[in-house]
Structures are given as structure tokens and as C-alpha cells.
Tab-separated table of C-alpha atoms in Angstrom:
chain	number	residue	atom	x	y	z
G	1	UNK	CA	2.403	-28.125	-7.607
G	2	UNK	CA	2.743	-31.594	-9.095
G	3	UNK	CA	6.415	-32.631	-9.804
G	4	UNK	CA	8.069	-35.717	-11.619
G	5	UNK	CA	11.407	-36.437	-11.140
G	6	UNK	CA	12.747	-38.924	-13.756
G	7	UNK	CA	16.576	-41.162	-13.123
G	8	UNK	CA	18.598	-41.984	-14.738
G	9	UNK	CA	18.630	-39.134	-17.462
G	10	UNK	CA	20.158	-41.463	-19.813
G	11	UNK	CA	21.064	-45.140	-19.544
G	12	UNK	CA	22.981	-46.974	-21.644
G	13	UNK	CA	22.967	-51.176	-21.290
G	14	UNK	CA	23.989	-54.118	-23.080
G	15	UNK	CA	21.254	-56.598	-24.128
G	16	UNK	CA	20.290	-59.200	-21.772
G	17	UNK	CA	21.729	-56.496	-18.848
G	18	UNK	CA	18.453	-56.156	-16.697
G	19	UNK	CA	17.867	-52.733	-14.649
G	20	UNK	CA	15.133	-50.048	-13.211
G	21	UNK	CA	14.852	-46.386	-14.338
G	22	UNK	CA	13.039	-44.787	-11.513
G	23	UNK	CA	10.223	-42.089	-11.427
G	24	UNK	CA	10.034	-39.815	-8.190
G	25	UNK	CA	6.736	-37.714	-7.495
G	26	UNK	CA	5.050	-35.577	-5.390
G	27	UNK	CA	0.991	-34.750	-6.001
G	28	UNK	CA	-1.516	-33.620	-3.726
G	29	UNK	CA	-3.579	-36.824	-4.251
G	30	UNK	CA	-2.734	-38.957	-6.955
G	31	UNK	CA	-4.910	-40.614	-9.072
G	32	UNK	CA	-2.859	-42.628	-11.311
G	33	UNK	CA	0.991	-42.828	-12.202
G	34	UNK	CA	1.564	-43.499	-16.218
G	35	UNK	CA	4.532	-44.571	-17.982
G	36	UNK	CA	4.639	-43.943	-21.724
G	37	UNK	CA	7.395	-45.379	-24.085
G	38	UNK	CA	8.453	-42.506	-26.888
G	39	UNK	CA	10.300	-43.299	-30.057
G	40	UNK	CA	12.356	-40.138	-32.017
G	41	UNK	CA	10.182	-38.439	-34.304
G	42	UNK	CA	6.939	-40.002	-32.791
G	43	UNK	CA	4.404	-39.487	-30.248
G	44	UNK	CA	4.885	-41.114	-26.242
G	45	UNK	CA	3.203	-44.668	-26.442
G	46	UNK	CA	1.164	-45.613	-23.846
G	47	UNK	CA	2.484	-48.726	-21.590
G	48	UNK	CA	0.739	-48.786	-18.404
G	49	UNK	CA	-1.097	-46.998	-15.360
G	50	UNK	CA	-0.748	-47.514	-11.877
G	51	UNK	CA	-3.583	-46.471	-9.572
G	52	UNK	CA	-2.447	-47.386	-5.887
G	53	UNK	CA	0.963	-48.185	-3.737
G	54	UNK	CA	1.950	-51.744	-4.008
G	55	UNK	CA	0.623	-52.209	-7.383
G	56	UNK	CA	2.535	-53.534	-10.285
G	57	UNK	CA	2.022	-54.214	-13.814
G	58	UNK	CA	3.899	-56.202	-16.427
G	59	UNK	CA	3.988	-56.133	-20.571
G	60	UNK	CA	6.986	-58.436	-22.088
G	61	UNK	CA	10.245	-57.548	-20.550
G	62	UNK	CA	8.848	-54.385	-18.602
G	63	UNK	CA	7.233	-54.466	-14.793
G	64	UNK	CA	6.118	-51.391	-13.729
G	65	UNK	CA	5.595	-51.118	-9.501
G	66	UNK	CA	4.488	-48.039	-7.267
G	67	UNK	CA	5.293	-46.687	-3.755
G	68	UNK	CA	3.693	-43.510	-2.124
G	69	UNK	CA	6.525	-41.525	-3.726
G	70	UNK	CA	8.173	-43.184	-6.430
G	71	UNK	CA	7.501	-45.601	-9.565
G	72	UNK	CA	10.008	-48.443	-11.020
G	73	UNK	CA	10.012	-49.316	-14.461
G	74	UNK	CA	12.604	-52.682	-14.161
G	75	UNK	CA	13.706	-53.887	-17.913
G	76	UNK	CA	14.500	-57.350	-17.720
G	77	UNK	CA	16.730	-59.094	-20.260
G	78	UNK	CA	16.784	-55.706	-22.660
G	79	UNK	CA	16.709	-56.152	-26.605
G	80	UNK	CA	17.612	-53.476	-28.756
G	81	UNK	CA	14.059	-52.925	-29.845
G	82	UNK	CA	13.794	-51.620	-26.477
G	83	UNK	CA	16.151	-48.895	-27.155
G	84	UNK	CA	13.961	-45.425	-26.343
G	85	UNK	CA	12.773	-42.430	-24.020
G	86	UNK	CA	10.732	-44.049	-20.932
G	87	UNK	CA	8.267	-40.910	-19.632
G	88	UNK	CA	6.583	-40.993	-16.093
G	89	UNK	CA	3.444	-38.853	-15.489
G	90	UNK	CA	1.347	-38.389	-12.886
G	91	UNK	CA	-2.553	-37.283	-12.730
G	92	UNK	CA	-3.916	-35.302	-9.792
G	93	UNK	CA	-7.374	-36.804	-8.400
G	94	UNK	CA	-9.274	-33.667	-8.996
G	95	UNK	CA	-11.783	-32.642	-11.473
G	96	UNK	CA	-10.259	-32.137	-14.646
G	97	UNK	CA	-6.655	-32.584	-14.058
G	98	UNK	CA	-3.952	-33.260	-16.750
G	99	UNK	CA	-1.038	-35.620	-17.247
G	100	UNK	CA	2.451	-33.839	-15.504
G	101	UNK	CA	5.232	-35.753	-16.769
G	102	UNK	CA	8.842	-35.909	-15.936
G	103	UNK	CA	11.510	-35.293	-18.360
G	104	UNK	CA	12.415	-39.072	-19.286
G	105	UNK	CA	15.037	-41.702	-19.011
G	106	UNK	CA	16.906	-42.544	-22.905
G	107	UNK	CA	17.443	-45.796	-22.911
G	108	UNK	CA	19.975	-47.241	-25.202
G	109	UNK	CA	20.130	-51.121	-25.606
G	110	UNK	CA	23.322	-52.104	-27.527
G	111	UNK	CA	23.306	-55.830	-28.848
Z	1	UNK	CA	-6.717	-45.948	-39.233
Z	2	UNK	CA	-4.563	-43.616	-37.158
Z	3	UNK	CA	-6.082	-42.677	-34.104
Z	4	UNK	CA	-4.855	-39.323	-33.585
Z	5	UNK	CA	-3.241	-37.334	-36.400
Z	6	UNK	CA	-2.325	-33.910	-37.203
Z	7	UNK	CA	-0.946	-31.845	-39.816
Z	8	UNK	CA	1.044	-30.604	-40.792
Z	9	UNK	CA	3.816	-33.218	-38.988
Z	10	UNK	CA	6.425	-30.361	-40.271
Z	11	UNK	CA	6.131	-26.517	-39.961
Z	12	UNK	CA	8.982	-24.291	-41.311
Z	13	UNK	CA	8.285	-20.528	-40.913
Z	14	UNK	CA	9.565	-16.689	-40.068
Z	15	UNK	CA	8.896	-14.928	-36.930
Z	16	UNK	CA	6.006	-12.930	-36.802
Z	17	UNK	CA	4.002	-15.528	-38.959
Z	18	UNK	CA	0.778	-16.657	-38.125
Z	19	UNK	CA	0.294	-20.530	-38.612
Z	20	UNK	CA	-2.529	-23.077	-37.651
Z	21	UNK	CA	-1.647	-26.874	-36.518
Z	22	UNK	CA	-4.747	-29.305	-36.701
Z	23	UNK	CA	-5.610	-32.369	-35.058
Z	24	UNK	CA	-7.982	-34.779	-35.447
Z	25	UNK	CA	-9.444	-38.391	-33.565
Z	26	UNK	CA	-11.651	-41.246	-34.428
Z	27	UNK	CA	-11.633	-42.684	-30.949
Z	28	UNK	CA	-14.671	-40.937	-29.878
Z	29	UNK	CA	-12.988	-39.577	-27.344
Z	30	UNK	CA	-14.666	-36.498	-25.941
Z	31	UNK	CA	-11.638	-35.457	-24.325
Z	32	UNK	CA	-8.355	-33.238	-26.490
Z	33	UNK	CA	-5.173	-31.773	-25.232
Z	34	UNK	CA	-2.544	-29.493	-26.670
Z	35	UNK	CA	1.155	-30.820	-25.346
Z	36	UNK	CA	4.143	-28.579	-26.176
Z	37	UNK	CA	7.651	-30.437	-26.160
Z	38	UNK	CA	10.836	-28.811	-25.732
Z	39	UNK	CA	14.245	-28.808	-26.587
Z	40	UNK	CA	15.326	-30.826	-23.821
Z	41	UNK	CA	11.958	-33.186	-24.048
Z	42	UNK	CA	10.283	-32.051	-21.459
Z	43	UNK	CA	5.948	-32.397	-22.430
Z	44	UNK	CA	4.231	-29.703	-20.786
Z	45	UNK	CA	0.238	-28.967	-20.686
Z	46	UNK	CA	-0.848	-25.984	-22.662
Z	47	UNK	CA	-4.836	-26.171	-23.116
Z	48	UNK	CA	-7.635	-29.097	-22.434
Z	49	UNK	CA	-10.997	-29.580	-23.806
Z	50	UNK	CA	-13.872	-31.209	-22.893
Z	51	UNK	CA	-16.950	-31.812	-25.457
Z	52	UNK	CA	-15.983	-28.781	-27.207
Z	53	UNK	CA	-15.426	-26.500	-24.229
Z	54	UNK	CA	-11.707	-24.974	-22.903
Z	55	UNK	CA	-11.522	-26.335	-19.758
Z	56	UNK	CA	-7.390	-26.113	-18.662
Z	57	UNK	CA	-5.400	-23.098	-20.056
Z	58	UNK	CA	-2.121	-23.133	-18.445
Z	59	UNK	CA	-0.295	-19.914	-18.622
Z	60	UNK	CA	0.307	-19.890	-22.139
Z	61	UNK	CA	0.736	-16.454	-24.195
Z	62	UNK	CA	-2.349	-15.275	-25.559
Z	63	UNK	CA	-0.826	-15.590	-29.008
Z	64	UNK	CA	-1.716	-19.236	-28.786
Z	65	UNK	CA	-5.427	-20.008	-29.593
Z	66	UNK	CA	-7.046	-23.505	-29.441
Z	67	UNK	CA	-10.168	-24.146	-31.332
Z	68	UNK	CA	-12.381	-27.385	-31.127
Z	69	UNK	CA	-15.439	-27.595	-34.298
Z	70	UNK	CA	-16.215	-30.446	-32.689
Z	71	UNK	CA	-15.281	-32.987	-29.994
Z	72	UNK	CA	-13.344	-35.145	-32.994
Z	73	UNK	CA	-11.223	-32.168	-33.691
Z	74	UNK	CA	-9.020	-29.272	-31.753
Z	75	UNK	CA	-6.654	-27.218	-33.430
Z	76	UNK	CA	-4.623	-25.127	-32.429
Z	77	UNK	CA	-3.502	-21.341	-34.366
Z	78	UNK	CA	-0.660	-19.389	-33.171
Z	79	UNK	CA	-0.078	-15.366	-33.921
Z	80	UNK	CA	3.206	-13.708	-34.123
Z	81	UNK	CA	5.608	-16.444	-33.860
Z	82	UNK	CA	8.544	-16.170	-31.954
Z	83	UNK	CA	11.761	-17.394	-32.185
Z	84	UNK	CA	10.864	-19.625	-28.331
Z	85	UNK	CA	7.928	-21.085	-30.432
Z	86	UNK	CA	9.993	-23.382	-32.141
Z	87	UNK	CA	9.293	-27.195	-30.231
Z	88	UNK	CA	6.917	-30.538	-30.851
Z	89	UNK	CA	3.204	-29.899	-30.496
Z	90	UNK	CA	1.537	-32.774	-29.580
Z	91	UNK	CA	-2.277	-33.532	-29.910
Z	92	UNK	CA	-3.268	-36.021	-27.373
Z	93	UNK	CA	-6.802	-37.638	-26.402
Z	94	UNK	CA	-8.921	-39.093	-23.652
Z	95	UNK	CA	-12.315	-41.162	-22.905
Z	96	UNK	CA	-13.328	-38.210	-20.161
Z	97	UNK	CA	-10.531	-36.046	-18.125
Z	98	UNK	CA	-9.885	-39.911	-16.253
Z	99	UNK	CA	-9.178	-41.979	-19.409
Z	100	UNK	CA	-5.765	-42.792	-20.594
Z	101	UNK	CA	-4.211	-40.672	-23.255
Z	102	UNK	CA	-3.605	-41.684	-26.702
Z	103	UNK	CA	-0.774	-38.849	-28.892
Z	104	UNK	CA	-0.719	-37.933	-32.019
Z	105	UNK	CA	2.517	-38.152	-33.609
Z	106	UNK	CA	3.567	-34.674	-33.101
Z	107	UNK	CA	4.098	-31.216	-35.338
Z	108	UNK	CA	7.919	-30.153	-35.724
Z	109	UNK	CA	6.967	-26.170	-35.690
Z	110	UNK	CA	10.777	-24.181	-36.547
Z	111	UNK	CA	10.322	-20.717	-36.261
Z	112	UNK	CA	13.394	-18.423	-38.102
């Protein structure tokens, strides 16, 4: 069985303080690792997908890279804007497998 | 335009209610997925379709029925509700079982 292991649970930093929230995972195969951005009372936000170890992918002030088992998202320079849950999920590669996600990092940027 | 969206975003009801959640996309995606959230945010998988047909039903009680009209649309109608109903149902969609997900914003459901 796919499994996701999100850490921190919650994070708490001060704006400008850089730092990685990590996603561990095990899948029989993977064929992509996803991180998703989700605001209270809203739906989880697409950021980025990861297909193969060693890759690594960058929007703003997030870089996203991925070993065999584990995923780093690394915040640099955090605003407050950036204050939200982080979710990691992983898709098997096989037929018509479905996102598995961990349970999420909070991130809370104070300025 | 919003890509995903379902209704109601709120559901307040007794146990033992029957209720329906809908969900709709103008992506074109031929792809639709039912995500329940929990208490302690944790998304899980309940059903996935594919051009109209069920094609993932993880072990979900059969009180829970999903219905897709149409590739555009999946709903989703739940019997009896329980008291452990109460979470975030998400609607989610896909370009194939491959493509990247897009969410809906999500339907409070509070069963009392």
C-alpha cells in the first residue's frame, strides 16, 4: 500500500527565515510525486509534479526536489502570503491509479 | 469561470438524512474524483470516474453513491447519514487517470 509521510506537522517561521518541509513515501512504482498548496476553507492548489529522482522544480520562493524515497519542498525567504497547508501526494504507475496524499505540513509565516 | 465547482459549499443536516452534493467542470476533463477530508485533514480517495464509468471505489459504505450524467459532471448522494459523515468533500478533475488534478473548493457536510 502507498504511504505519505508528511514533516513537520506544523511549522511556524518568521518572514525572510528560509526552510524545507519534507515528504517521505513509499509506492510500488511511482509515477509522479505532487505537492499542492491548500488555503482554509478552499480546495488544495496545485504547485508542481515531480516525475523522476534528482528532479527539481521551482515557482517564486518554492523549489521542490525528489529522491527515491522522499520529496523537499525548501521555502526560501517566506512572506506571510505564504502562510498555509503544504500536501504531498504520490501516484502509483499503474492503470488507473489515484492521488495518495500525506496529511500536510501548516505553515505559518509571521511578518 | 471556475473550473471545478460544487454545491452546495455548505451542508447542515440530521442523521439518517439523505442528501446529494454535485459537482461540475468546464475543463473537458474526462477524468472526476470524489475526495473525502477529515477532521485532522487528511484527503482520502473514495470513487474515480472515467468518461462516465466507476472505475476506483475504495472501500467506502454502500450508503455513498456517485453518479456521473456526463463526463462534465459527477455527483455524489449519500443515504442515512451518520454522525462519522460529517468532513470536506472534495470534487477533483483530470485530463485522463495521468493528468494533474484540479479541486473544487470543497462541501462542508455537518451531520447532527
Amino acid at each position: 500500500e502507498d504511504q505519505v509521510t508528511q514533516s513537520p506537522e506544523a511549522l511556524r517561521l518568521q518572514e525572510g527565515e528560509s526552510s524545507s518541509l519534507n515528504c517521505s513515501y513509499t509506492v510500488s512504482g511511482l509515477r509522479g510525486l505532487f505537492w499542492y498548496r491548500q488555503d482554509p476553507g478552499k480546495g488544495p492548489e496545485f504547485l508542481f509534479t515531480l516525475y523522476s529522482a534528482g528532479e527539481e522544480k521551482e515557482k517564486e520562493r518554492l523549489k521542490a526536489t525528489l529522491t527515491k524515497k522522499e520529496s523537499f519542498l525548501h521555502i526560501t525567504a517566506p512572506k506571510p502570503e505564504d502562510s498555509a497547508t503544504y500536501l504531498c501526494a504520490v501516484q502509483q504507475d499503474s492503470g488507473y491509479s489515484t492521488l495518495t496524499f500525506g496529511k500536510g505540513t501548516m505553515l505559518l509565516v509571521s511578518p | 469561470d471556475t473550473a471545478v465547482s460544487q454545491t452546495p459549499k455548505y451542508l447542515v443536516t440530521q442523521m439518517g438524512n439523505d442528501k446529494s452534493i454535485k459537482c461540475e467542470q468546464n475543463l473537458g476533463h474526462d477524468t472526476m474524483y470524489w475526495y473525502k477530508q477529515d477532521s485532522k485533514k487528511f484527503l482520502k480517495i473514495m470513487f474515480s470516474y472515467n468518461n462516465k464509468e466507476l472505475i476506483i471505489n475504495e472501500t467506502v459504505p454502500n450508503r455513498f453513491s456517485p453518479k456521473s450524467p456526463d463526463k462534465a459532471h459527477l455527483n455524489l448522494h449519500i443515504n442515512s447519514l451518520e454522525l462519522g459523515d460529517s468532513a470536506v468533500y472534495f470534487c477533483a478533475s483530470s485530463q485522463g487517470p495521468r493528468g494533474g488534478y484540479t479541486f473544487g473548493s470543497g462541501t462542508r457536510l455537518t451531520v447532527v
